[in-house]
Amino acid sequence: MSTAFPKAAKVALGMPQLRSNLAHATGTIRGKRAKVVGELDDWERLRDTAAAIKADVQHRMPELAVAFERNATAAGATVHWARDGAEANRIAARITRDAGAEEVVKVKSMATQEIELNEHFAAEGLSAWETDLAELIVQLADDRPSHILVPAIHYNRTEIRDIFRGRMADAPKGLTDDPAALAEAARLHLRRRFLSAKVAVSGANFAVAETGSLVVVESEGNGRMCLTMPETLISIVGVEKLLPRYEDLEVFMQLLPRSSTGERMNPYTSVWTGATEGDGPKDVHIILLDNGRTEVLADEVGRQALSCIRCSACLNVCPVYERTGGHAYGHVYPGPIGAILAPQLEPGRHDDLPYASSLCGACYEVCPVKIDIPEVLVHLRQQGPHGAGEKAAMGAAEAVMARPALWRAALAAARFLSRPWRGRGFVRRLPWPASKWTVSRDMPVPPKESFRDWWKERER
Amino acid sequence: MNAREEILERMRRALDGAGPAPEPPREYRRSLDADVDVVELLIDRLVDYKAYVHHGIASIPEALGEARRVVVPADLPAEWRLGEAEFVEDEALTTADLDGADAVLTGCAAAVAVSGTIMLDAGAAQGRRAITLVPDHHVVVVRRDQITGHLAEALPRLDPTGPQTWISGPSATSDIELQRVEGVHGPRRLDVVILADSALTHRQSCSSS
Ligand code: SF4
């Protein structure tokens, strides 16, 4: 039984700068998201459709994976299959060597973080350069990402300037902490690398079975650089990223940008299908990755975690995430989605994570694909080793909430309510104080109060 | 068993006994209300995301601004090549050539008003992807008949398997304190020239039927 979370959470809670950076950033993004979501009068219908499409994908995964492979191959891509991260890394390293390269430029991708491609490449004497600004910051700082979308969310602008000054050899003299100046420094630093790279590695946000196309959603143009300029492109794609039809993009491309960066549309979206004569990479490879996903698929309740489109909205509304930061979760997927995905992808290694939650339900309310995260949390708690699990939970509760007695009551209530005959969808309307959150949705924590004060207030 | 067979087998085993999922409901919007002026909305959304908007063919030189060397796809209409700039057709230009250009002038395949999105699919007057990426300034011409209100109206107009690039404003990042900052690796300046004369509006009513 792992007790990593409560320990790490306690450490994080002792770091006021980290907490203030996180509170500031997640507060900003919650406001932006609420505004652009509010502009669509069919938001709930879009969520219903997206959830149903993803459920359909899960039920038809073998058929859709084969269709994707057939169509991508017909368009000139080479499709590989990888049972686990090690196999995917080996294939990617081999393709890189075969292309006569010793380094790759990378588009930000959760899948390659999950399989630790950079570390594997380093061990093989190959270099993998991150090109997303936040990933670059984290790589320069020799740190680990702490957020799905903004891996450097735990740094403020002054800390970023210091990292650039200290670690980026070609950082401009007199670099200030103005975000525009910092972005310019990253542009200069990476430009030559982009224009001369032979091989790029990407993930994909979606893989369209009907056409064999991949989709990458980004902001900076580093994705376009990687997907367009090199001769060889390697995309590592979890099998859960499949969508049946091209038309499905009209649903997901409304939901994803609004849920992740709070924009009506992200600056750049690339859709490509195999190789195109005279346009972009000639040698296009796709590695379809399992790495535990088929295990998750086998769990009827847990499999909804495979619907995740990695928007990070659930992190931004989570009071536990906001207090502890992403590192405390000890996995590349932090926050509420991490709490249900990590223990399923790596069984036995993250049993404490399903307790890193107050079951408030805010994550479910914002999730664009309607993953019932509280339901899966309770389900995983029931499966985990009980006594030790609860002890870990108490540790987490104490650190995070400082109200162990209430926590215990909450757990008992949650377990009671989730008894099988109650059926799906009930847990999120908990009768205890946190039910407030399900009502106020986007602003679960009044900004001027600490969680603890707020919590006490609710008790009165 | 090779990896492919094994993964497919694991999937089948995981789904053993699971029936088909219900057909997804599709009750969301596919268009905007009829009274929405999509040109006005597109302009509003482009400006909101820091793009510059111009009107009519005659405004192309203004959109190109100071640019002296302007890359164009070989099939760019001659009547768009206006002003003092030198127009360099992309006949296999090298990356260095592109990097040395001041701007690129192209058309597009479609635009989505509600999100201020310009869509390229490597079709007519658009060229290959690199030419709209490497130069630091992109001027894109959008005809009135290419403007749709909603994403669901635009997607069928694109070549689903052509390389597509959807562009919403100049390149930007939100990686520093989640504040949007314009201008990272893609073109830092985006100018959109809208051709909305009545002749083209007429053509639209024919082609969109
Ligand atoms: S679980 Fe839902 S809200 Fe969280 S990252 Fe995934 S899609 Fe977004």
XYZ file of C-alpha atoms and ligand atoms in Angstrom:
677
model
C 0.000 0.000 0.000
C 1.474 3.275 -1.089
C 1.393 6.226 1.281
C 3.286 8.477 -1.078
C 0.493 10.971 -1.627
C -0.096 12.055 1.988
C 3.640 12.492 2.535
C 4.187 14.432 -0.658
C 1.072 16.478 -0.016
C 2.402 17.503 3.394
C 5.638 18.661 1.826
C 3.796 20.644 -0.833
C 1.554 22.260 1.735
C 4.622 23.668 3.421
C 5.524 25.582 0.238
C 3.530 28.813 0.222
C 4.994 30.094 -3.076
C 3.891 26.943 -4.860
C 0.410 27.260 -3.427
C 0.052 30.876 -4.354
C 1.302 30.219 -7.919
C -1.211 27.416 -8.283
C -4.102 29.332 -6.788
C -3.409 32.253 -9.110
C -3.114 30.122 -12.243
C -6.060 27.831 -11.612
C -8.202 30.798 -10.592
C -7.406 32.523 -13.909
C -8.189 29.483 -15.999
C -11.445 28.747 -14.165
C -12.683 32.210 -15.001
C -11.692 31.957 -18.667
C -13.260 28.549 -19.033
C -16.531 29.620 -17.453
C -16.790 32.564 -19.833
C -16.306 30.649 -23.089
C -18.385 27.688 -21.943
C -21.157 30.149 -21.131
C -21.152 31.299 -24.759
C -22.487 27.950 -25.985
C -26.135 27.205 -25.353
C -25.657 23.528 -26.264
C -22.734 22.762 -23.957
C -24.548 19.979 -22.083
C -25.661 18.365 -25.326
C -22.087 18.434 -26.596
C -20.921 16.744 -23.398
C -23.590 14.069 -23.761
C -22.526 13.384 -27.326
C -18.829 13.307 -26.476
C -19.375 10.911 -23.580
C -21.443 8.617 -25.808
C -18.900 8.699 -28.658
C -16.128 7.762 -26.252
C -18.216 4.936 -24.771
C -18.828 3.709 -28.312
C -15.074 3.860 -29.021
C -14.396 1.747 -25.961
C -16.945 -0.853 -27.002
C -15.635 -1.032 -30.553
C -11.960 -0.562 -29.848
C -10.590 -3.592 -31.715
C -12.590 -2.810 -34.841
C -11.723 0.908 -34.777
C -8.027 0.306 -34.126
C -7.841 -2.002 -37.126
C -9.759 0.470 -39.309
C -7.412 3.253 -38.239
C -4.397 1.114 -39.046
C -5.782 0.220 -42.477
C -6.603 3.806 -43.442
C -3.393 5.321 -42.106
C -1.372 2.653 -43.889
C -3.221 3.251 -47.143
C -2.310 6.942 -46.823
C 1.373 6.132 -46.537
C 1.969 5.853 -42.775
C 3.699 2.920 -41.101
C 1.689 1.712 -38.113
C 3.413 -0.051 -35.201
C 1.877 -1.570 -32.072
C 3.455 -1.404 -28.623
C 2.313 -3.533 -25.695
C 4.025 -1.265 -23.187
C 6.182 1.826 -22.835
C 9.454 -0.034 -23.217
C 8.352 -1.478 -26.538
C 7.177 1.926 -27.802
C 10.475 3.524 -26.761
C 12.478 0.826 -28.525
C 10.516 1.296 -31.741
C 10.874 5.096 -31.598
C 14.619 4.876 -30.940
C 15.078 2.443 -33.812
C 13.217 4.682 -36.266
C 15.303 7.667 -35.106
C 18.555 5.774 -35.699
C 17.356 4.448 -39.056
C 16.738 8.059 -40.079
C 20.374 8.777 -39.334
C 19.550 11.083 -36.434
C 20.790 11.328 -32.883
C 18.239 13.780 -31.642
C 14.539 14.509 -31.992
C 12.370 17.558 -31.426
C 9.233 16.852 -29.440
C 5.695 18.149 -29.341
C 4.243 18.106 -25.854
C 2.618 14.747 -25.330
C 1.291 12.999 -22.246
C 1.839 9.563 -23.768
C 5.577 10.121 -24.210
C 5.818 11.427 -20.659
C 3.948 8.398 -19.435
C 6.412 6.021 -21.121
C 9.415 8.205 -20.172
C 10.640 8.441 -23.718
C 13.139 11.209 -22.940
C 14.821 9.125 -20.248
C 14.893 6.088 -22.508
C 16.406 8.098 -25.352
C 19.051 9.513 -23.013
C 19.952 6.006 -21.889
C 20.419 5.041 -25.542
C 22.596 8.060 -26.236
C 19.854 9.945 -28.111
C 18.566 13.406 -27.226
C 14.917 14.436 -27.082
C 14.303 18.191 -27.008
C 11.041 19.485 -25.610
C 9.720 22.427 -27.628
C 6.552 23.425 -25.798
C 7.381 26.459 -23.657
C 6.263 24.929 -20.381
C 7.950 21.613 -21.157
C 11.106 23.509 -22.045
C 10.999 25.279 -18.675
C 10.564 21.986 -16.859
C 13.321 20.311 -18.894
C 15.742 23.205 -18.310
C 14.956 23.187 -14.592
C 15.513 19.422 -14.457
C 12.091 19.208 -12.863
C 8.972 17.151 -13.476
C 5.719 18.426 -15.016
C 3.018 19.258 -12.480
C -0.016 19.833 -14.700
C -1.340 18.126 -17.827
C -1.699 21.274 -19.889
C 0.769 23.667 -18.304
C 3.548 21.476 -16.935
C 5.330 24.490 -15.424
C 2.231 25.868 -13.720
C 4.031 25.708 -10.389
C 6.486 28.434 -11.471
C 5.675 32.130 -11.653
C 7.238 34.486 -14.204
C 10.132 35.518 -11.999
C 11.087 31.931 -11.294
C 10.897 31.188 -15.043
C 13.179 34.124 -15.817
C 15.679 32.802 -13.291
C 15.583 29.332 -14.855
C 16.197 30.807 -18.321
C 19.019 33.018 -17.069
C 20.684 30.184 -15.248
C 20.147 27.273 -17.622
C 19.611 28.549 -21.161
C 23.013 29.220 -22.706
C 21.655 31.636 -25.313
C 19.239 33.525 -23.053
C 19.169 37.206 -24.079
C 21.173 39.559 -21.868
C 19.063 41.506 -19.422
C 16.084 39.138 -19.821
C 13.124 40.451 -17.834
C 10.203 38.528 -16.376
C 7.769 40.010 -18.891
C 5.925 36.964 -20.338
C 6.394 38.320 -23.889
C 10.149 38.581 -23.360
C 10.256 35.063 -21.974
C 8.317 33.738 -24.984
C 10.721 35.563 -27.326
C 13.695 33.981 -25.577
C 12.174 30.533 -26.141
C 11.537 31.362 -29.795
C 15.160 32.316 -30.408
C 16.441 29.340 -28.455
C 14.452 26.770 -30.453
C 14.306 28.234 -33.948
C 17.507 26.759 -35.389
C 16.660 23.415 -33.858
C 13.245 23.383 -35.545
C 14.571 24.370 -38.924
C 17.267 21.698 -38.933
C 15.628 18.766 -37.106
C 15.486 15.474 -38.992
C 13.082 13.618 -36.720
C 10.152 14.735 -34.585
C 8.172 12.860 -31.956
C 4.579 13.760 -31.187
C 1.530 12.378 -29.484
C -1.979 13.001 -30.788
C -5.167 14.365 -29.312
C -7.351 12.305 -31.619
C -6.925 9.446 -34.086
C -9.741 9.281 -36.630
C -10.470 5.666 -37.577
C -12.510 6.472 -40.681
C -9.666 8.399 -42.350
C -6.518 7.269 -40.536
C -5.831 10.902 -39.557
C -4.118 12.218 -36.456
C -4.919 15.535 -34.783
C -2.625 17.705 -32.669
C -4.040 20.684 -30.812
C -1.578 23.363 -29.704
C -0.925 27.070 -29.236
C 2.629 28.063 -29.916
C 3.384 26.694 -33.366
C 6.043 24.364 -31.983
C 3.666 21.540 -32.852
C 3.339 22.714 -36.452
C 7.127 23.040 -36.631
C 7.619 19.466 -35.459
C 4.821 18.045 -37.602
C 5.889 19.877 -40.775
C 9.633 20.521 -40.991
C 11.432 17.194 -40.284
C 11.721 14.336 -42.793
C 10.582 11.742 -40.279
C 7.665 11.939 -37.861
C 6.936 9.457 -35.081
C 3.570 9.796 -33.317
C 2.913 7.781 -30.198
C -0.800 7.400 -29.666
C -2.696 5.647 -26.867
C -5.327 3.313 -28.295
C -8.028 5.205 -26.387
C -7.484 8.294 -28.588
C -9.526 6.791 -31.409
C -12.606 8.519 -32.759
C -14.864 6.718 -35.215
C -15.504 9.546 -37.665
C -14.018 12.729 -39.091
C -17.307 14.435 -38.253
C -16.713 13.709 -34.552
C -14.106 16.478 -34.547
C -16.955 18.998 -34.670
C -17.883 17.849 -31.163
C -14.471 17.438 -29.578
C -12.954 20.556 -31.093
C -15.642 22.642 -29.455
C -15.187 20.977 -26.080
C -11.416 20.656 -25.830
C -10.117 24.223 -26.306
C -12.850 25.714 -24.157
C -12.163 23.212 -21.370
C -8.397 23.377 -21.455
C -7.116 26.887 -22.155
C -10.496 28.569 -21.933
C -10.303 29.659 -25.581
C -12.977 29.366 -28.257
C -10.306 27.719 -30.334
C -6.635 27.122 -29.697
C -4.298 29.005 -32.074
C -3.259 25.952 -34.119
C -4.775 22.575 -34.880
C -3.010 20.196 -37.267
C -4.799 17.284 -38.921
C -2.732 14.984 -41.119
C -3.257 11.662 -42.813
C -0.228 9.560 -43.610
C 2.340 11.281 -45.812
C 1.587 13.957 -48.402
C 3.816 14.284 -51.457
C 5.794 17.510 -51.280
C 4.253 18.643 -48.002
C 5.722 17.728 -44.625
C 7.476 14.542 -43.455
C 8.000 11.775 -46.012
C 8.475 9.041 -43.459
C 5.454 8.949 -41.160
C 5.224 6.458 -38.291
C 2.436 5.864 -35.810
C 2.950 3.757 -32.695
C -0.336 2.545 -31.189
C 0.263 2.188 -27.467
C -1.438 -0.121 -24.975
C 0.648 0.267 -21.771
C -2.123 -0.796 -19.401
C -5.049 0.657 -21.321
C -6.580 -2.712 -22.172
C -6.508 -3.534 -18.435
C -8.493 -0.393 -17.754
C -10.864 -1.343 -20.555
C -11.670 -4.576 -18.730
C -13.129 -2.708 -15.741
C -16.704 -1.731 -16.521
C -16.741 1.192 -14.105
C -13.092 2.178 -14.418
C -12.981 2.177 -18.215
C -14.610 5.591 -18.464
C -11.191 6.972 -17.503
C -10.211 6.072 -21.085
C -12.591 8.780 -22.320
C -10.274 11.481 -20.991
C -9.176 14.052 -23.583
C -6.522 15.502 -21.221
C -8.067 18.946 -21.064
C -7.048 19.444 -17.412
C -10.297 21.169 -16.408
C -10.681 18.722 -13.521
C -7.280 19.710 -12.127
C -8.149 23.386 -12.258
C -11.276 23.003 -10.138
C -9.927 20.463 -7.674
C -9.412 21.847 -4.143
C -6.966 19.051 -3.358
C -4.884 19.694 -6.498
C -4.892 23.406 -5.810
C -3.478 22.797 -2.352
C -0.904 20.136 -3.166
C 0.175 20.704 -6.764
C 0.797 18.005 -9.307
C 4.033 16.530 -7.993
C 2.389 15.169 -4.864
C 0.489 12.642 -6.973
C 3.722 10.979 -8.029
C 2.474 10.193 -11.526
C 2.396 12.006 -14.864
C -1.387 12.243 -14.600
C -2.093 14.333 -11.503
C -5.322 15.722 -10.096
C -8.683 13.980 -10.246
C -7.968 12.230 -13.557
C -4.646 11.011 -12.176
C -6.378 9.727 -9.068
C -8.474 7.388 -11.223
C -6.055 6.703 -14.080
C -2.723 6.136 -12.320
C -3.943 3.311 -10.037
C -5.559 1.603 -13.011
C -2.616 1.953 -15.397
C -0.143 0.752 -12.769
C -2.127 -1.540 -10.464
C -0.859 -1.724 -6.882
C 1.413 1.305 -7.176
C -0.927 4.205 -6.458
C -3.570 2.767 -4.113
C -3.547 5.920 -2.033
C -4.508 8.211 -4.917
C -8.234 7.388 -4.930
C -8.235 8.916 -1.445
C -6.657 12.172 -2.661
C -10.098 13.636 -3.131
C -12.938 15.030 -1.107
C -15.490 13.547 -3.578
C -16.873 17.036 -4.017
C -17.842 16.355 -7.611
C -16.488 19.570 -9.136
C -14.337 17.497 -11.515
C -17.351 15.664 -12.879
C -19.235 18.896 -13.380
C -16.532 20.389 -15.610
C -15.396 17.244 -17.412
C -16.184 17.729 -21.129
C -16.618 13.989 -21.640
C -18.596 13.506 -18.420
C -16.295 11.065 -16.694
C -17.929 10.393 -13.340
C -14.674 10.726 -11.443
C -16.246 10.452 -7.954
C -17.923 7.220 -9.000
C -14.634 5.737 -10.188
C -12.829 6.976 -7.053
C -15.284 5.213 -4.796
C -15.133 2.120 -6.986
C -11.336 2.033 -6.750
C -11.443 2.606 -2.981
C -13.646 -0.438 -2.640
C -11.152 -2.486 -4.617
C -8.025 -1.295 -2.836
C -6.662 -2.789 0.394
C -9.068 -1.330 2.927
C -7.405 -0.869 6.298
C -4.187 0.524 4.951
C -6.077 2.526 2.402
C -8.066 4.287 5.016
C -4.984 5.017 7.026
C -3.456 6.605 3.969
C -6.652 8.487 3.420
C -6.545 9.831 6.918
C -3.015 10.990 6.313
C -4.061 12.740 3.150
C -7.114 14.164 4.771
C -5.168 15.541 7.655
C -2.629 17.133 5.424
C -5.045 18.507 2.930
C -8.186 19.203 4.843
C -7.079 19.213 8.453
C -10.455 17.745 9.370
C -9.991 14.006 9.832
C -13.247 13.417 11.636
C -15.327 14.887 8.887
C -13.228 13.080 6.312
C -14.026 9.772 7.970
C -17.699 10.569 7.918
C -17.448 11.575 4.297
C -15.804 8.331 3.330
C -18.431 6.350 5.158
C -21.159 8.312 3.430
C -19.566 7.851 0.061
C -19.191 4.136 0.552
C -22.772 3.820 1.692
C -24.099 5.808 -1.212
C -22.129 3.913 -3.777
C -23.558 0.518 -2.890
C -24.305 -1.227 -6.135
C -28.096 -0.984 -5.956
C -27.876 2.760 -5.895
C -26.687 2.761 -9.458
C -24.562 5.151 -11.391
C -24.494 8.863 -11.001
C -25.666 9.131 -7.408
C -22.407 9.665 -5.590
C -21.860 13.047 -7.011
C -24.754 14.544 -5.110
C -23.339 13.963 -1.674
C -25.447 15.049 1.264
C -22.484 16.457 3.108
C -21.248 20.021 2.930
C -19.299 19.639 -0.277
C -22.546 19.368 -2.159
C -22.312 23.153 -2.398
C -19.651 22.677 -5.030
C -21.896 20.797 -7.342
C -24.176 23.774 -7.361
C -21.666 26.554 -7.900
C -19.666 24.558 -10.467
C -16.937 26.761 -11.792
C -15.977 28.600 -8.674
C -15.976 25.883 -6.080
C -13.830 27.717 -3.573
C -14.589 31.320 -2.717
C -11.300 32.965 -3.638
C -10.658 35.007 -0.512
C -11.024 32.123 1.917
C -8.680 29.271 2.532
C -10.104 25.828 2.079
C -10.019 25.303 5.800
C -11.902 28.488 6.620
C -14.399 27.737 3.955
C -14.817 24.245 5.283
C -15.424 25.507 8.835
C -17.894 27.999 7.510
C -19.874 25.237 5.838
C -20.050 23.329 9.089
C -21.905 26.007 10.964
C 1.840 -13.604 -30.746
C 3.094 -10.310 -32.139
C 2.247 -7.035 -30.398
C -0.625 -6.258 -32.753
C -2.343 -9.599 -32.235
C -1.750 -9.499 -28.512
C -3.168 -6.010 -28.032
C -6.223 -6.804 -30.150
C -6.705 -10.003 -28.186
C -6.461 -8.108 -24.876
C -9.098 -5.679 -26.121
C -11.450 -8.459 -27.123
C -10.984 -10.198 -23.798
C -11.566 -6.926 -21.911
C -14.820 -6.424 -23.777
C -15.991 -9.992 -23.469
C -19.735 -9.919 -22.904
C -20.043 -6.160 -23.296
C -22.788 -5.423 -25.774
C -22.628 -2.543 -28.223
C -22.798 0.970 -26.797
C -25.899 2.995 -27.621
C -25.757 5.200 -30.718
C -24.500 8.642 -29.600
C -27.184 11.337 -29.492
C -26.393 14.260 -31.799
C -28.615 17.039 -30.597
C -26.046 19.782 -30.465
C -26.063 22.801 -32.741
C -24.738 22.561 -36.263
C -25.287 26.161 -37.270
C -25.832 29.596 -35.776
C -29.190 31.340 -35.602
C -30.218 32.704 -39.002
C -30.037 36.333 -37.895
C -26.339 36.213 -37.015
C -24.124 38.212 -39.372
C -21.266 35.750 -39.788
C -18.886 38.257 -41.378
C -19.296 40.645 -38.476
C -18.911 37.828 -35.971
C -15.766 36.536 -37.681
C -14.224 40.002 -37.573
C -15.112 40.401 -33.911
C -13.531 37.062 -33.010
C -10.414 37.624 -35.129
C -9.788 40.959 -33.482
C -10.414 39.450 -30.059
C -7.542 37.006 -30.710
C -5.221 39.766 -31.945
C -5.456 39.266 -35.693
C -5.690 42.331 -37.974
C -8.641 42.574 -40.344
C -8.791 44.359 -43.737
C -11.493 44.670 -46.370
C -11.311 44.155 -50.121
C -8.567 43.225 -52.575
C -7.253 46.774 -52.580
C -6.289 46.445 -48.915
C -3.752 43.664 -49.580
C -0.746 46.027 -49.751
C -1.812 47.574 -46.452
C -2.061 44.090 -44.918
C 1.428 43.235 -46.180
C 2.741 46.396 -44.560
C 6.514 46.703 -44.635
C 7.074 43.224 -46.081
C 9.427 43.315 -49.078
C 9.851 39.629 -49.900
C 6.530 37.814 -49.892
C 6.195 34.076 -50.471
C 3.106 32.993 -52.417
C 1.843 29.620 -53.574
C 2.296 29.245 -57.335
C -1.476 29.190 -57.876
C -2.206 32.403 -55.954
C -4.536 34.541 -58.092
C -2.629 37.202 -60.001
C -5.086 39.918 -58.961
C -4.060 39.471 -55.316
C -0.396 40.237 -55.987
C -0.739 43.940 -55.330
C 1.690 46.540 -54.094
C 5.413 47.087 -54.127
C 6.528 43.794 -52.595
C 8.427 41.136 -54.511
C 6.224 38.037 -54.782
C 8.271 34.847 -54.661
C 6.435 31.749 -55.875
C 7.053 28.609 -53.843
C 8.813 26.362 -56.315
C 10.484 24.118 -53.761
C 11.883 27.020 -51.749
C 14.344 25.912 -49.096
C 13.732 26.381 -45.396
C 16.342 29.142 -45.437
C 14.446 30.884 -48.265
C 11.267 30.743 -46.218
C 13.068 31.932 -43.113
C 14.413 34.871 -45.099
C 11.003 35.973 -46.355
C 9.157 38.818 -44.653
C 5.665 37.474 -45.152
C 3.493 34.883 -46.868
C 0.267 35.602 -48.746
C -2.281 32.787 -49.239
C -5.955 32.034 -49.567
C -7.784 29.555 -47.353
C -10.337 26.726 -47.557
C -12.891 27.913 -45.005
C -13.379 30.102 -41.958
C -15.436 29.628 -38.790
C -16.951 32.831 -37.468
C -17.819 31.733 -33.959
C -14.248 30.878 -33.037
C -12.404 33.200 -35.440
C -10.757 30.244 -37.148
C -9.151 30.225 -40.609
C -8.771 26.754 -42.115
C -6.214 25.572 -44.647
C -6.276 22.166 -46.338
C -3.447 22.540 -48.885
C -6.046 23.252 -51.591
C -6.216 26.117 -54.087
C -4.099 29.208 -53.315
C -2.827 27.774 -50.029
C 0.404 25.959 -50.797
C 2.192 23.469 -48.587
C 2.184 23.784 -44.802
C 5.730 25.089 -44.356
C 5.101 28.317 -46.265
C 2.441 29.526 -43.823
C 4.583 28.531 -40.844
C 8.144 29.716 -41.249
C 7.674 33.361 -42.335
C 6.863 35.552 -39.365
C 3.868 37.272 -40.964
C 0.876 35.512 -42.570
C -1.603 37.444 -44.709
C -4.600 35.309 -45.578
C -7.398 36.189 -47.973
C -10.871 34.951 -47.058
C -13.720 35.167 -49.563
C -17.195 35.844 -48.231
C -18.414 32.476 -49.524
C -15.756 30.671 -47.489
C -17.061 32.024 -44.186
C -19.257 29.675 -42.180
C -20.846 30.381 -38.845
C -20.164 27.088 -37.127
C -17.417 24.481 -37.022
C -19.865 21.789 -38.136
C -20.498 23.753 -41.345
C -16.818 24.214 -42.089
C -15.531 20.658 -41.667
C -17.361 19.211 -44.699
C -15.764 21.911 -46.867
C -12.253 20.703 -46.100
C -10.442 17.793 -47.667
C -10.646 15.369 -44.728
C -7.352 13.706 -45.604
C -5.435 16.698 -46.960
C -3.055 18.174 -44.424
C -5.225 20.632 -42.501
C -4.134 23.581 -40.403
C -6.705 25.486 -38.398
C -5.499 28.913 -37.361
C -7.109 31.043 -34.659
C -5.063 34.169 -34.223
C -1.282 34.454 -34.256
C 0.789 31.899 -32.379
C 0.414 32.283 -28.638
C 1.208 30.659 -25.365
C -0.579 30.518 -22.048
C 2.274 28.748 -20.308
C 3.322 31.592 -18.057
C 0.757 32.072 -15.305
C -1.929 31.071 -17.818
C -1.783 34.479 -19.438
C -2.142 34.514 -23.208
C 0.950 36.007 -24.852
C 0.983 36.357 -28.630
C 3.954 35.335 -30.695
C 5.996 32.218 -30.164
C 7.058 29.882 -32.987
C 4.375 30.331 -35.621
C 3.833 33.635 -37.464
C 3.646 36.388 -34.887
C 1.437 38.538 -37.016
C -1.772 37.396 -38.727
C -3.610 39.704 -41.135
C -6.932 38.632 -42.609
C -8.229 40.256 -45.784
C -11.962 39.741 -46.249
C -13.384 39.880 -49.768
C -17.069 40.453 -49.276
C -18.270 42.075 -52.494
C -21.714 41.343 -53.851
C -20.548 39.261 -56.822
C -18.931 36.825 -54.429
C -21.924 36.823 -52.138
C -23.953 35.734 -55.131
C -21.519 32.931 -55.881
C -21.839 31.759 -52.297
C -25.591 31.327 -52.557
C -25.010 29.023 -55.527
C -22.139 26.976 -54.107
C -23.547 26.418 -50.639
C -26.786 24.889 -51.855
S -10.958 13.707 -16.767
Fe -12.282 15.077 -17.941
S -11.854 17.101 -17.058
Fe -10.168 15.763 -16.411
S -8.568 16.032 -17.951
Fe -9.803 14.284 -18.594
S -11.346 15.122 -19.970
Fe -10.489 16.847 -18.838
